[in-house]
Amino acid sequence: MNKLCFFLIVFIAYFQGKIVVAQEITQSARYQACFVKTKLAPREAFEDAIQWKNEGGREPSVHCAAIALMALGLYQSAANRLETIAKSINKGPDFKANLLEQAGRAWLLAGDAARAEAVATSALRLTPKNTRLLISRAQARADLGDYSGAKIDLDSALAVIPNHIDALTFRAAAHRYLNNWPLAMADVNTVLMRDPIHPEALLERGILRRLNDDNAGARADWLKLLETAPHSSAATAARANLEKMDLKIE
């Protein structure tokens, strides 16, 4: 091979490498832009993602489409897409587990707790100490009425991250359903010492106080929740509880 041929081969390889890197950067930028749009204009984001897929966007475009569907409230369609990507994508266990965690969340929102638990279990085989997955599976198990199983998952999550606020709050609810009110109160008080206006913790402590015939304490917690997080789902539950208490409906 003469010097000119060698130079041309190196020259072409160099610029081919530059083109590949540029394409990767463009794809990454499009990926990020699509995700931003799912929060601002999810329907447009979904349409963009479908067009991108038709142009060869592959898994990133399908992922963005799934997140847009979640934002639109089409949870079952989103969950199916996320599971499909997790099975097909050639990435490491952490990335696959993250996709499955999102799928499990979508199944929970779709009202299919059994499917959510199954997906979370599959993901936990990939990353056994993933606290988000442990908490997600605990939520699914609680929705299925398996509070003992939920507590086991939450114990595991707290072994990884002690005093994890969400895990403690959910474990307080699990303790309550298992009729262990002192442990439930201990968990929820730990949360409120760290975050005095945590909505779900205020809701939970109000419930526990009401169960212990401390109506004044329950009212104080629920009113504080309505003041600090009036648009949260916890606030909706607090309003309903206040109405029941005021009407003396058990």
XYZ file of N, CA, C and O in Angstrom, residues 145-249:
420
model
N -53.355 -5.786 48.543
C -53.720 -6.198 49.893
C -52.657 -7.006 50.602
O -52.891 -7.518 51.702
N -51.463 -7.097 50.004
C -50.361 -7.863 50.608
C -49.483 -6.897 51.414
O -48.388 -6.521 50.982
N -49.946 -6.500 52.585
C -49.221 -5.513 53.383
C -47.973 -6.101 54.022
O -46.987 -5.383 54.225
N -47.982 -7.388 54.298
C -46.775 -8.033 54.829
C -45.670 -8.015 53.779
O -44.514 -7.702 54.084
N -46.034 -8.354 52.543
C -45.056 -8.301 51.461
C -44.554 -6.890 51.212
O -43.368 -6.666 50.956
N -45.473 -5.922 51.286
C -45.084 -4.521 51.116
C -44.090 -4.108 52.193
O -43.079 -3.447 51.908
N -44.354 -4.512 53.425
C -43.461 -4.158 54.525
C -42.070 -4.771 54.316
O -41.046 -4.123 54.586
N -42.008 -6.000 53.835
C -40.708 -6.632 53.583
C -39.907 -5.821 52.566
O -38.703 -5.573 52.746
N -40.570 -5.390 51.490
C -39.872 -4.578 50.486
C -39.408 -3.244 51.065
O -38.300 -2.770 50.775
N -40.247 -2.637 51.882
C -39.886 -1.346 52.464
C -38.773 -1.488 53.492
O -37.890 -0.619 53.590
N -38.777 -2.583 54.226
C -37.655 -2.871 55.130
C -36.350 -2.981 54.335
O -35.305 -2.469 54.750
N -36.429 -3.653 53.181
C -35.244 -3.819 52.333
C -34.764 -2.483 51.798
O -33.553 -2.210 51.747
N -35.714 -1.632 51.394
C -35.339 -0.307 50.891
C -34.666 0.520 51.984
O -33.666 1.215 51.741
N -35.186 0.434 53.195
C -34.622 1.194 54.312
C -33.287 0.626 54.775
O -32.483 1.341 55.376
N -33.029 -0.642 54.489
C -31.717 -1.211 54.789
C -30.658 -0.632 53.850
O -29.490 -0.502 54.217
N -31.092 -0.269 52.640
C -30.166 0.338 51.663
C -29.993 1.824 51.955
O -28.882 2.354 51.980
N -31.110 2.525 52.168
C -31.079 3.968 52.476
C -31.876 4.198 53.757
O -33.108 4.366 53.719
N -31.208 4.193 54.900
C -31.915 4.412 56.170
C -32.631 5.776 56.172
O -32.128 6.764 55.634
N -33.816 5.798 56.778
C -34.618 7.022 56.883
C -35.055 7.598 55.534
O -35.289 8.807 55.409
N -35.166 6.735 54.527
C -35.716 7.168 53.241
C -37.159 7.620 53.482
O -37.995 6.848 53.949
N -37.447 8.876 53.180
C -38.733 9.472 53.554
C -39.919 8.726 52.952
O -40.896 8.419 53.643
N -39.869 8.439 51.657
C -41.003 7.768 51.025
C -41.184 6.358 51.568
O -42.313 5.919 51.818
N -40.063 5.649 51.753
C -40.156 4.279 52.280
C -40.747 4.279 53.681
O -41.579 3.428 54.021
N -40.343 5.225 54.516
C -40.891 5.315 55.867
C -42.380 5.640 55.857
O -43.162 5.075 56.627
N -42.785 6.540 54.971
C -44.197 6.920 54.900
C -45.056 5.738 54.469
O -46.106 5.455 55.069
N -44.595 5.029 53.435
C -45.356 3.865 52.972
C -45.333 2.746 54.010
O -46.327 2.020 54.171
N -44.212 2.618 54.719
C -44.161 1.567 55.740
C -45.092 1.893 56.899
O -45.680 0.990 57.509
N -45.244 3.174 57.203
C -46.203 3.560 58.247
C -47.602 3.079 57.878
O -48.335 2.535 58.718
N -47.971 3.265 56.609
C -49.294 2.804 56.162
C -49.391 1.284 56.241
O -50.425 0.738 56.653
N -48.304 0.590 55.853
C -48.314 -0.878 55.936
C -48.471 -1.333 57.383
O -49.251 -2.256 57.673
N -47.742 -0.691 58.293
C -47.882 -1.018 59.718
C -49.325 -0.799 60.189
O -49.870 -1.599 60.966
N -49.926 0.282 59.718
C -51.306 0.574 60.134
C -52.246 -0.535 59.675
O -53.086 -1.015 60.453
N -52.103 -0.952 58.427
C -52.975 -2.016 57.921
C -52.697 -3.354 58.607
O -53.586 -4.215 58.669
N -51.476 -3.499 59.130
C -51.139 -4.719 59.874
C -51.467 -4.570 61.364
O -51.074 -5.401 62.178
N -52.171 -3.471 61.702
C -52.630 -3.210 63.079
C -51.490 -3.004 64.068
O -51.642 -3.268 65.259
N -50.368 -2.511 63.573
C -49.267 -2.166 64.469
C -49.148 -0.640 64.488
O -48.257 -0.059 63.873
N -50.082 -0.010 65.187
C -50.160 1.447 65.180
C -48.961 2.136 65.824
O -48.530 3.184 65.332
N -48.383 1.612 66.904
C -47.200 2.284 67.477
C -46.035 2.376 66.496
O -45.389 3.433 66.395
N -45.766 1.298 65.748
C -44.676 1.343 64.766
C -45.036 2.277 63.607
O -44.167 2.972 63.075
N -46.310 2.293 63.242
C -46.751 3.203 62.192
C -46.507 4.648 62.615
O -45.975 5.459 61.845
N -46.867 4.975 63.851
C -46.677 6.334 64.350
C -45.192 6.686 64.448
O -44.792 7.817 64.149
N -44.372 5.720 64.833
C -42.929 5.971 64.931
C -42.356 6.329 63.561
O -41.562 7.272 63.429
N -42.764 5.578 62.533
C -42.263 5.850 61.182
C -42.710 7.220 60.690
O -41.915 8.012 60.160
N -44.001 7.529 60.861
C -44.506 8.783 60.319
C -43.954 9.979 61.083
O -43.706 11.049 60.501
N -43.722 9.837 62.374
C -43.119 10.937 63.133
C -41.675 11.185 62.702
O -41.207 12.328 62.693
N -40.964 10.114 62.351
C -39.592 10.271 61.844
C -39.599 11.091 60.564
O -38.756 11.975 60.364
N -40.570 10.814 59.696
C -40.680 11.572 58.443
C -40.965 13.038 58.732
O -40.304 13.935 58.190
N -41.925 13.306 59.610
C -42.342 14.685 59.859
C -41.318 15.485 60.664
O -41.318 16.716 60.606
N -40.435 14.806 61.362
C -39.319 15.516 62.001
C -38.357 16.045 60.941
O -37.781 17.124 61.105
N -38.218 15.320 59.853
C -37.321 15.746 58.777
C -38.011 16.674 57.787
O -37.400 17.570 57.213
N -39.296 16.431 57.548
C -40.062 17.238 56.596
C -41.456 17.488 57.191
O -42.375 16.705 56.986
N -41.613 18.588 57.923
C -42.865 18.832 58.668
C -44.113 19.013 57.796
O -45.219 18.981 58.325
N -43.939 19.213 56.482
C -45.122 19.407 55.629
C -45.209 18.324 54.546
O -45.822 18.543 53.497
N -44.618 17.172 54.811
C -44.716 16.069 53.853
C -46.195 15.674 53.722
O -46.814 15.227 54.701
N -46.798 15.814 52.526
C -48.259 15.614 52.406
C -48.744 14.238 52.837
O -49.689 14.122 53.627
N -48.101 13.182 52.296
C -48.573 11.832 52.619
C -48.360 11.499 54.090
O -49.176 10.785 54.703
N -47.285 12.029 54.676
C -47.030 11.770 56.094
C -48.058 12.482 56.970
O -48.527 11.938 57.975
N -48.426 13.706 56.608
C -49.467 14.417 57.355
C -50.806 13.682 57.245
O -51.544 13.564 58.235
N -51.113 13.198 56.059
C -52.339 12.423 55.884
C -52.317 11.181 56.766
O -53.283 10.897 57.486
N -51.188 10.479 56.736
C -51.081 9.222 57.486
C -51.151 9.463 58.988
O -51.844 8.734 59.708
N -50.459 10.493 59.489
C -50.509 10.733 60.931
C -51.909 11.157 61.360
O -52.391 10.790 62.446
N -52.585 11.919 60.500
C -53.956 12.281 60.809
C -54.843 11.049 60.936
O -55.688 10.958 61.838
N -54.654 10.088 60.040
C -55.430 8.843 60.101
C -55.133 8.100 61.399
O -56.047 7.622 62.088
N -53.852 8.016 61.739
C -53.464 7.313 62.964
C -54.027 8.007 64.207
O -54.497 7.351 65.139
N -53.975 9.332 64.217
C -54.530 10.067 65.357
C -56.041 9.867 65.456
O -56.592 9.716 66.552
N -56.709 9.858 64.314
C -58.159 9.624 64.314
C -58.469 8.225 64.859
O -59.404 8.051 65.644
N -57.666 7.233 64.465
C -57.877 5.873 64.968
C -57.672 5.784 66.481
O -58.259 4.934 67.149
N -56.817 6.673 66.995
C -56.563 6.717 68.438
C -57.467 7.719 69.152
O -57.171 8.127 70.284
N -58.549 8.115 68.490
C -59.547 9.039 69.062
C -58.984 10.418 69.375
O -59.527 11.140 70.227
N -57.890 10.789 68.685
C -57.343 12.134 68.845
C -57.847 12.983 67.676
O -57.122 13.279 66.719
N -59.117 13.362 67.756
C -59.731 14.101 66.655
C -59.095 15.474 66.437
O -58.955 15.925 65.300
N -58.716 16.127 67.520
C -58.093 17.448 67.394
C -56.754 17.341 66.674
O -56.426 18.162 65.808
N -55.971 16.323 67.028
C -54.687 16.118 66.364
C -54.851 15.760 64.902
O -54.099 16.245 64.034
N -55.842 14.902 64.607
C -56.112 14.530 63.222
C -56.500 15.758 62.405
O -55.995 15.986 61.299
N -57.397 16.577 62.969
C -57.836 17.786 62.269
C -56.649 18.723 62.006
O -56.514 19.286 60.911
N -55.781 18.868 63.000
C -54.623 19.764 62.845
C -53.729 19.291 61.693
O -53.267 20.104 60.876
N -53.479 17.978 61.617
C -52.629 17.444 60.545
C -53.277 17.651 59.176
O -52.619 18.069 58.214
N -54.569 17.356 59.076
C -55.230 17.455 57.782
C -55.394 18.902 57.330
O -55.248 19.202 56.138
N -55.648 19.815 58.265
C -55.743 21.227 57.894
C -54.383 21.775 57.453
O -54.301 22.598 56.527
N -53.345 21.317 58.128
C -51.990 21.727 57.724
C -51.683 21.228 56.316
O -51.074 21.937 55.503
N -52.115 20.021 56.020
C -51.930 19.458 54.686
C -52.685 20.280 53.643
O -52.149 20.612 52.576
N -53.922 20.649 53.949
C -54.709 21.450 53.010
C -54.095 22.827 52.785
O -54.196 23.399 51.701
N -53.442 23.330 53.815
C -52.797 24.650 53.700
C -51.522 24.583 52.870
O -51.250 25.473 52.063
N -50.732 23.531 53.053
C -49.399 23.474 52.443
C -49.358 22.754 51.100
O -48.473 23.013 50.288
N -50.310 21.840 50.858
C -50.315 21.112 49.577
C -51.753 20.899 49.134
O -52.226 19.757 49.021
N -52.487 21.984 48.868
C -53.935 21.885 48.621
C -54.327 21.105 47.367
O -55.455 20.632 47.270
N -53.413 20.990 46.410
C -53.755 20.336 45.144
C -53.231 18.905 45.045
O -53.324 18.287 43.987
N -52.693 18.387 46.134
C -52.135 17.034 46.111
C -53.236 15.988 46.278
O -54.341 16.283 46.755
N -52.934 14.758 45.880
C -53.895 13.666 46.078
C -54.103 13.406 47.570
O -55.200 13.027 47.997
N -53.046 13.644 48.368
C -53.181 13.491 49.816
C -54.195 14.487 50.366
O -54.977 14.178 51.276
N -54.219 15.689 49.814
C -55.179 16.708 50.259
C -56.610 16.283 49.942
O -57.529 16.527 50.741
N -56.800 15.655 48.795
C -58.138 15.164 48.441
C -58.625 14.171 49.483
O -59.789 14.217 49.931
N -57.735 13.254 49.885
C -58.089 12.265 50.908
C -58.341 12.939 52.254
O -59.253 12.554 53.004
N -57.537 13.963 52.569
C -57.712 14.674 53.842
C -59.073 15.370 53.895
O -59.756 15.358 54.929
N -59.489 15.982 52.784
C -60.807 16.635 52.744
C -61.916 15.626 53.009
O -62.862 15.892 53.767
N -61.803 14.468 52.363
C -62.819 13.429 52.552
C -62.854 12.978 54.009
O -63.937 12.777 54.592
N -61.685 12.834 54.620
C -61.621 12.402 56.022
C -62.198 13.455 56.963
O -62.885 13.127 57.947
N -61.931 14.717 56.679
C -62.489 15.784 57.493
C -64.018 15.810 57.403
O -64.706 16.010 58.405
N -64.530 15.601 56.190
C -65.977 15.576 56.018
C -66.604 14.434 56.813
O -67.641 14.594 57.464
N -65.972 13.265 56.754
C -66.482 12.116 57.511
C -66.451 12.384 59.009
O -67.383 12.056 59.723
N -65.360 12.994 59.444
C -65.230 13.273 60.874
C -66.275 14.292 61.314
O -66.907 14.129 62.382
N -66.485 15.307 60.508
C -67.460 16.338 60.861
C -68.887 15.799 60.856
O -69.743 16.228 61.647
N -69.140 14.848 59.972
C -70.474 14.253 59.900
C -70.626 13.053 60.821
O -71.675 12.430 60.896
N -69.497 12.728 61.495
C -69.439 11.579 62.415
C -69.816 10.277 61.708
O -70.546 9.445 62.226
N -69.284 10.159 60.470
C -69.475 8.921 59.718
C -68.222 8.091 59.853
O -67.127 8.555 59.544
